[in-house]
Amino acid sequence: MKKILLFVSLVFSLSSYASISIVSDLDDTIKITNSDDLGGGAIGVLKNDVFTGIPEFFSAARLYTNELHILSASPKILRGKITATLNMKKIQFESLTLKDGTASKFDFKLAELKKIFAKSSDDFILIGDDVSQDAAAYEAIRALYPNRVLAIYIHKVKDREVPDSAVSYWTSFDLFMREQMAGRMLPAWVGHGAEVILNEKKMKFIFPDFAKCPTTPDVYSWQLTTEFAQASNDVTQKLIQYCLSRNSGN
């Protein structure tokens, strides 16, 4: 399967290279951190755990994007640790910007987003989570550059409300699906994204203990109207069964 994907990816990348880049948050978007909790977050920082399927998603998106910029409010002192984790998980990135100083997370992220947009002529896909200020910062940059923000994806960790301009997602498979529906992601990679979720035996890498775990299929029902209905149904059943079991204490 991987050899087929690599071949198709090579052909696709040679024939279609768009002027798109990605800006992604780190904690609770890529890395499992629990940044909303001081004690849990401190432990999460020391680990190398990332959400299932996220490295694969960035590999697939690399076929139609130019750069990945990781923008995190984590302190600069953690650069070495963060870089080591990203390299270990084979997540290729062009820049890693970390927080320094006393600015709020929102002010820091918006200021850095402005710099990224000013230095590039690309359009952008923005990825973050609902734990901190990602949604607000992304909405603010979208208001400044409405024609250059192709999508805002917010990872549902705490199940908090997000702006109407953002698309919520629960797992990496949602990202594969959304990008394919937008006409950017290769269909073959969507199937691979489903396989990654279905093959995951440690469900804490999909829904950590501190994260909301949906127990009804409603949040995934939009997937069943696509050409990937069967794969979506298989993924949904696995996720719902786990969440029901976890929430019942079994």
XYZ file of N, CA, C and O in Angstrom, residues 146-215:
280
model
N -8.828 37.750 4.038
C -9.962 36.850 3.760
C -9.786 35.988 2.520
O -10.363 34.896 2.438
N -9.006 36.447 1.556
C -8.845 35.697 0.309
C -7.668 34.726 0.339
O -7.436 34.009 -0.634
N -6.931 34.710 1.451
C -5.743 33.863 1.512
C -5.866 32.722 2.525
O -4.933 31.939 2.668
N -6.970 32.650 3.208
C -7.200 31.544 4.142
C -8.161 30.555 3.497
O -9.350 30.834 3.336
N -7.635 29.413 3.099
C -8.440 28.406 2.404
C -9.303 27.607 3.372
O -10.404 27.192 3.019
N -8.780 27.362 4.555
C -9.527 26.572 5.537
C -8.947 26.797 6.925
O -7.739 27.012 7.078
N -9.824 26.741 7.917
C -9.424 26.746 9.326
C -9.980 25.473 9.946
O -11.191 25.250 9.951
N -9.090 24.619 10.437
C -9.495 23.372 11.079
C -9.148 23.430 12.566
O -7.990 23.698 12.923
N -10.141 23.182 13.411
C -9.934 23.233 14.851
C -10.216 21.862 15.464
O -11.331 21.334 15.371
N -9.206 21.304 16.100
C -9.301 19.995 16.745
C -10.174 20.095 17.989
O -9.905 20.890 18.889
N -11.215 19.291 18.046
C -12.091 19.248 19.206
C -11.433 18.399 20.304
O -11.389 17.172 20.206
N -10.941 19.077 21.327
C -10.340 18.407 22.469
C -11.237 18.577 23.692
O -11.586 17.620 24.372
N -11.634 19.815 23.932
C -12.516 20.127 25.059
C -13.969 20.303 24.612
O -14.844 20.536 25.435
N -14.209 20.214 23.327
C -15.544 20.407 22.748
C -16.096 21.802 23.030
O -17.278 21.974 23.330
N -15.241 22.799 22.888
C -15.662 24.184 23.053
C -16.142 24.745 21.719
O -15.799 24.231 20.658
N -16.921 25.793 21.786
C -17.441 26.407 20.566
C -16.308 27.075 19.790
O -15.360 27.605 20.378
N -16.432 27.054 18.470
C -15.451 27.701 17.608
C -16.190 28.625 16.643
O -17.395 28.482 16.441
N -15.504 29.605 16.048
C -16.160 30.522 15.104
C -16.777 29.783 13.926
O -16.341 28.682 13.556
N -17.772 30.376 13.322
C -18.442 29.769 12.170
C -17.490 29.566 10.996
O -17.729 28.705 10.141
N -16.434 30.365 10.945
C -15.483 30.254 9.833
C -14.603 29.012 9.948
O -13.921 28.639 8.992
N -14.604 28.369 11.113
C -13.744 27.210 11.338
C -14.520 25.911 11.177
O -15.720 25.852 11.407
N -13.804 24.877 10.769
C -14.364 23.530 10.658
C -13.787 22.689 11.790
O -12.569 22.562 11.923
N -14.658 22.136 12.612
C -14.207 21.300 13.722
C -13.826 19.913 13.221
O -14.422 19.399 12.280
N -12.837 19.303 13.872
C -12.510 17.910 13.565
C -12.154 17.175 14.852
O -11.663 17.768 15.805
N -12.443 15.883 14.880
C -12.188 15.057 16.052
C -10.944 14.185 15.894
O -10.244 13.918 16.872
N -10.685 13.710 14.693
C -9.531 12.840 14.456
C -8.858 13.243 13.158
O -9.411 13.994 12.350
N -7.679 12.679 12.940
C -6.943 12.961 11.706
C -7.727 12.523 10.472
O -7.592 13.127 9.407
N -8.544 11.484 10.613
C -9.321 11.022 9.466
C -10.258 12.113 8.967
O -10.485 12.247 7.763
N -10.814 12.901 9.876
C -11.645 14.044 9.480
C -10.860 14.991 8.574
O -11.393 15.519 7.594
N -9.590 15.217 8.908
C -8.762 16.122 8.104
C -8.540 15.567 6.698
O -8.629 16.299 5.707
N -8.226 14.275 6.614
C -8.073 13.639 5.304
C -9.343 13.840 4.465
O -9.284 14.203 3.291
N -10.482 13.592 5.096
C -11.758 13.693 4.404
C -12.046 15.124 3.953
O -12.448 15.366 2.807
N -11.873 16.074 4.848
C -12.166 17.475 4.528
C -11.289 17.978 3.386
O -11.755 18.687 2.473
N -10.023 17.616 3.418
C -9.116 18.071 2.370
C -9.413 17.393 1.035
O -9.251 18.000 -0.026
N -9.861 16.148 1.066
C -10.253 15.496 -0.181
C -11.508 16.150 -0.755
O -11.620 16.376 -1.956
N -12.453 16.485 0.106
C -13.676 17.139 -0.331
C -13.397 18.530 -0.895
O -14.129 19.020 -1.756
N -12.307 19.149 -0.429
C -11.908 20.463 -0.939
C -11.164 20.354 -2.267
O -10.809 21.374 -2.864
N -10.913 19.116 -2.707
C -10.257 18.909 -3.992
C -8.750 18.955 -3.932
O -8.088 19.049 -4.974
N -8.193 18.836 -2.714
C -6.734 18.920 -2.591
C -6.087 17.568 -2.274
O -5.027 17.253 -2.798
N -6.709 16.775 -1.439
C -6.141 15.512 -0.989
C -6.431 14.386 -1.984
O -7.558 14.251 -2.469
N -5.425 13.572 -2.271
C -5.624 12.411 -3.142
C -6.526 11.389 -2.463
O -6.355 11.083 -1.276
N -7.481 10.809 -3.193
C -8.371 9.801 -2.610
C -7.613 8.624 -1.981
O -8.035 8.094 -0.950
N -6.500 8.211 -2.597
C -5.740 7.087 -2.053
C -5.259 7.356 -0.633
O -5.189 6.457 0.206
N -4.944 8.603 -0.352
C -4.479 8.949 0.988
C -5.610 8.923 2.002
O -5.381 8.690 3.195
N -6.828 9.175 1.566
C -7.972 9.088 2.487
C -8.121 7.653 2.979
O -8.338 7.398 4.168
N -7.998 6.712 2.051
C -8.054 5.306 2.436
C -6.946 4.945 3.405
O -7.158 4.188 4.365
N -5.762 5.488 3.170
C -4.642 5.232 4.075
C -4.921 5.843 5.449
O -4.601 5.242 6.478
N -5.539 7.040 5.450
C -5.882 7.677 6.714
C -6.844 6.840 7.530
O -6.735 6.761 8.762
N -7.783 6.195 6.853
C -8.714 5.294 7.540
C -7.976 4.090 8.112
O -8.223 3.672 9.255
N -7.053 3.520 7.332
C -6.292 2.359 7.786
C -5.497 2.668 9.046
O -5.415 1.847 9.968
N -4.914 3.858 9.098
C -4.108 4.245 10.260
C -4.969 4.260 11.525
O -4.563 3.760 12.584
N -6.164 4.829 11.421
C -7.068 4.864 12.573
C -7.517 3.449 12.945
O -7.518 3.051 14.119
N -7.896 2.664 11.948
C -8.408 1.317 12.207
C -7.333 0.395 12.776
O -7.643 -0.552 13.516
N -6.078 0.655 12.453
C -4.984 -0.186 12.942
C -4.443 0.248 14.301
O -3.620 -0.464 14.886
N -4.889 1.394 14.786
C -4.388 1.896 16.065
C -4.942 1.057 17.219
O -6.145 0.928 17.395
N -4.046 0.497 18.018
C -4.462 -0.313 19.154
C -4.482 0.486 20.457
O -5.161 0.108 21.408
N -3.749 1.562 20.501
C -3.704 2.405 21.706
C -4.587 3.625 21.473
O -4.146 4.644 20.940
N -5.830 3.512 21.883
C -6.810 4.547 21.594
C -6.521 5.872 22.290
O -7.068 6.914 21.921
N -5.653 5.855 23.281
C -5.284 7.104 23.961
C -4.554 8.058 23.016
O -4.450 9.252 23.294
N -4.066 7.529 21.899
C -3.415 8.386 20.921
C -4.423 9.027 19.967
O -4.063 9.873 19.147
N -5.668 8.604 20.060
C -6.753 9.235 19.308
C -7.571 10.113 20.243
O -7.820 11.292 19.966
N -7.970 9.544 21.375
C -8.704 10.275 22.401
C -7.980 10.115 23.741
O -8.233 9.150 24.472
N -7.065 11.019 24.065
C -6.407 10.955 25.374
C -7.436 11.062 26.497
O -8.565 11.519 26.283
N -7.046 10.660 27.697
C -7.967 10.660 28.832
C -8.566 12.032 29.106
O -9.702 12.129 29.578
N -7.820 13.088 28.822
C -8.292 14.441 29.126
C -9.189 15.017 28.031
O -9.750 16.101 28.181
N -9.331 14.293 26.925
C -10.077 14.812 25.777
C -11.514 14.305 25.774
O -11.808 13.207 26.239
N -12.391 15.109 25.222
C -13.779 14.710 25.016
C -13.814 13.525 24.058
O -13.086 13.486 23.062
N -14.699 12.559 24.355
C -14.793 11.348 23.540
C -16.250 11.170 23.126
O -17.081 10.723 23.925
N -16.634 11.531 21.902
C -18.041 11.485 21.484
C -18.617 10.068 21.528
O -17.969 9.121 21.098
N -19.829 9.949 22.037
C -20.464 8.633 22.155
C -21.613 8.434 21.172
O -22.272 7.403 21.182
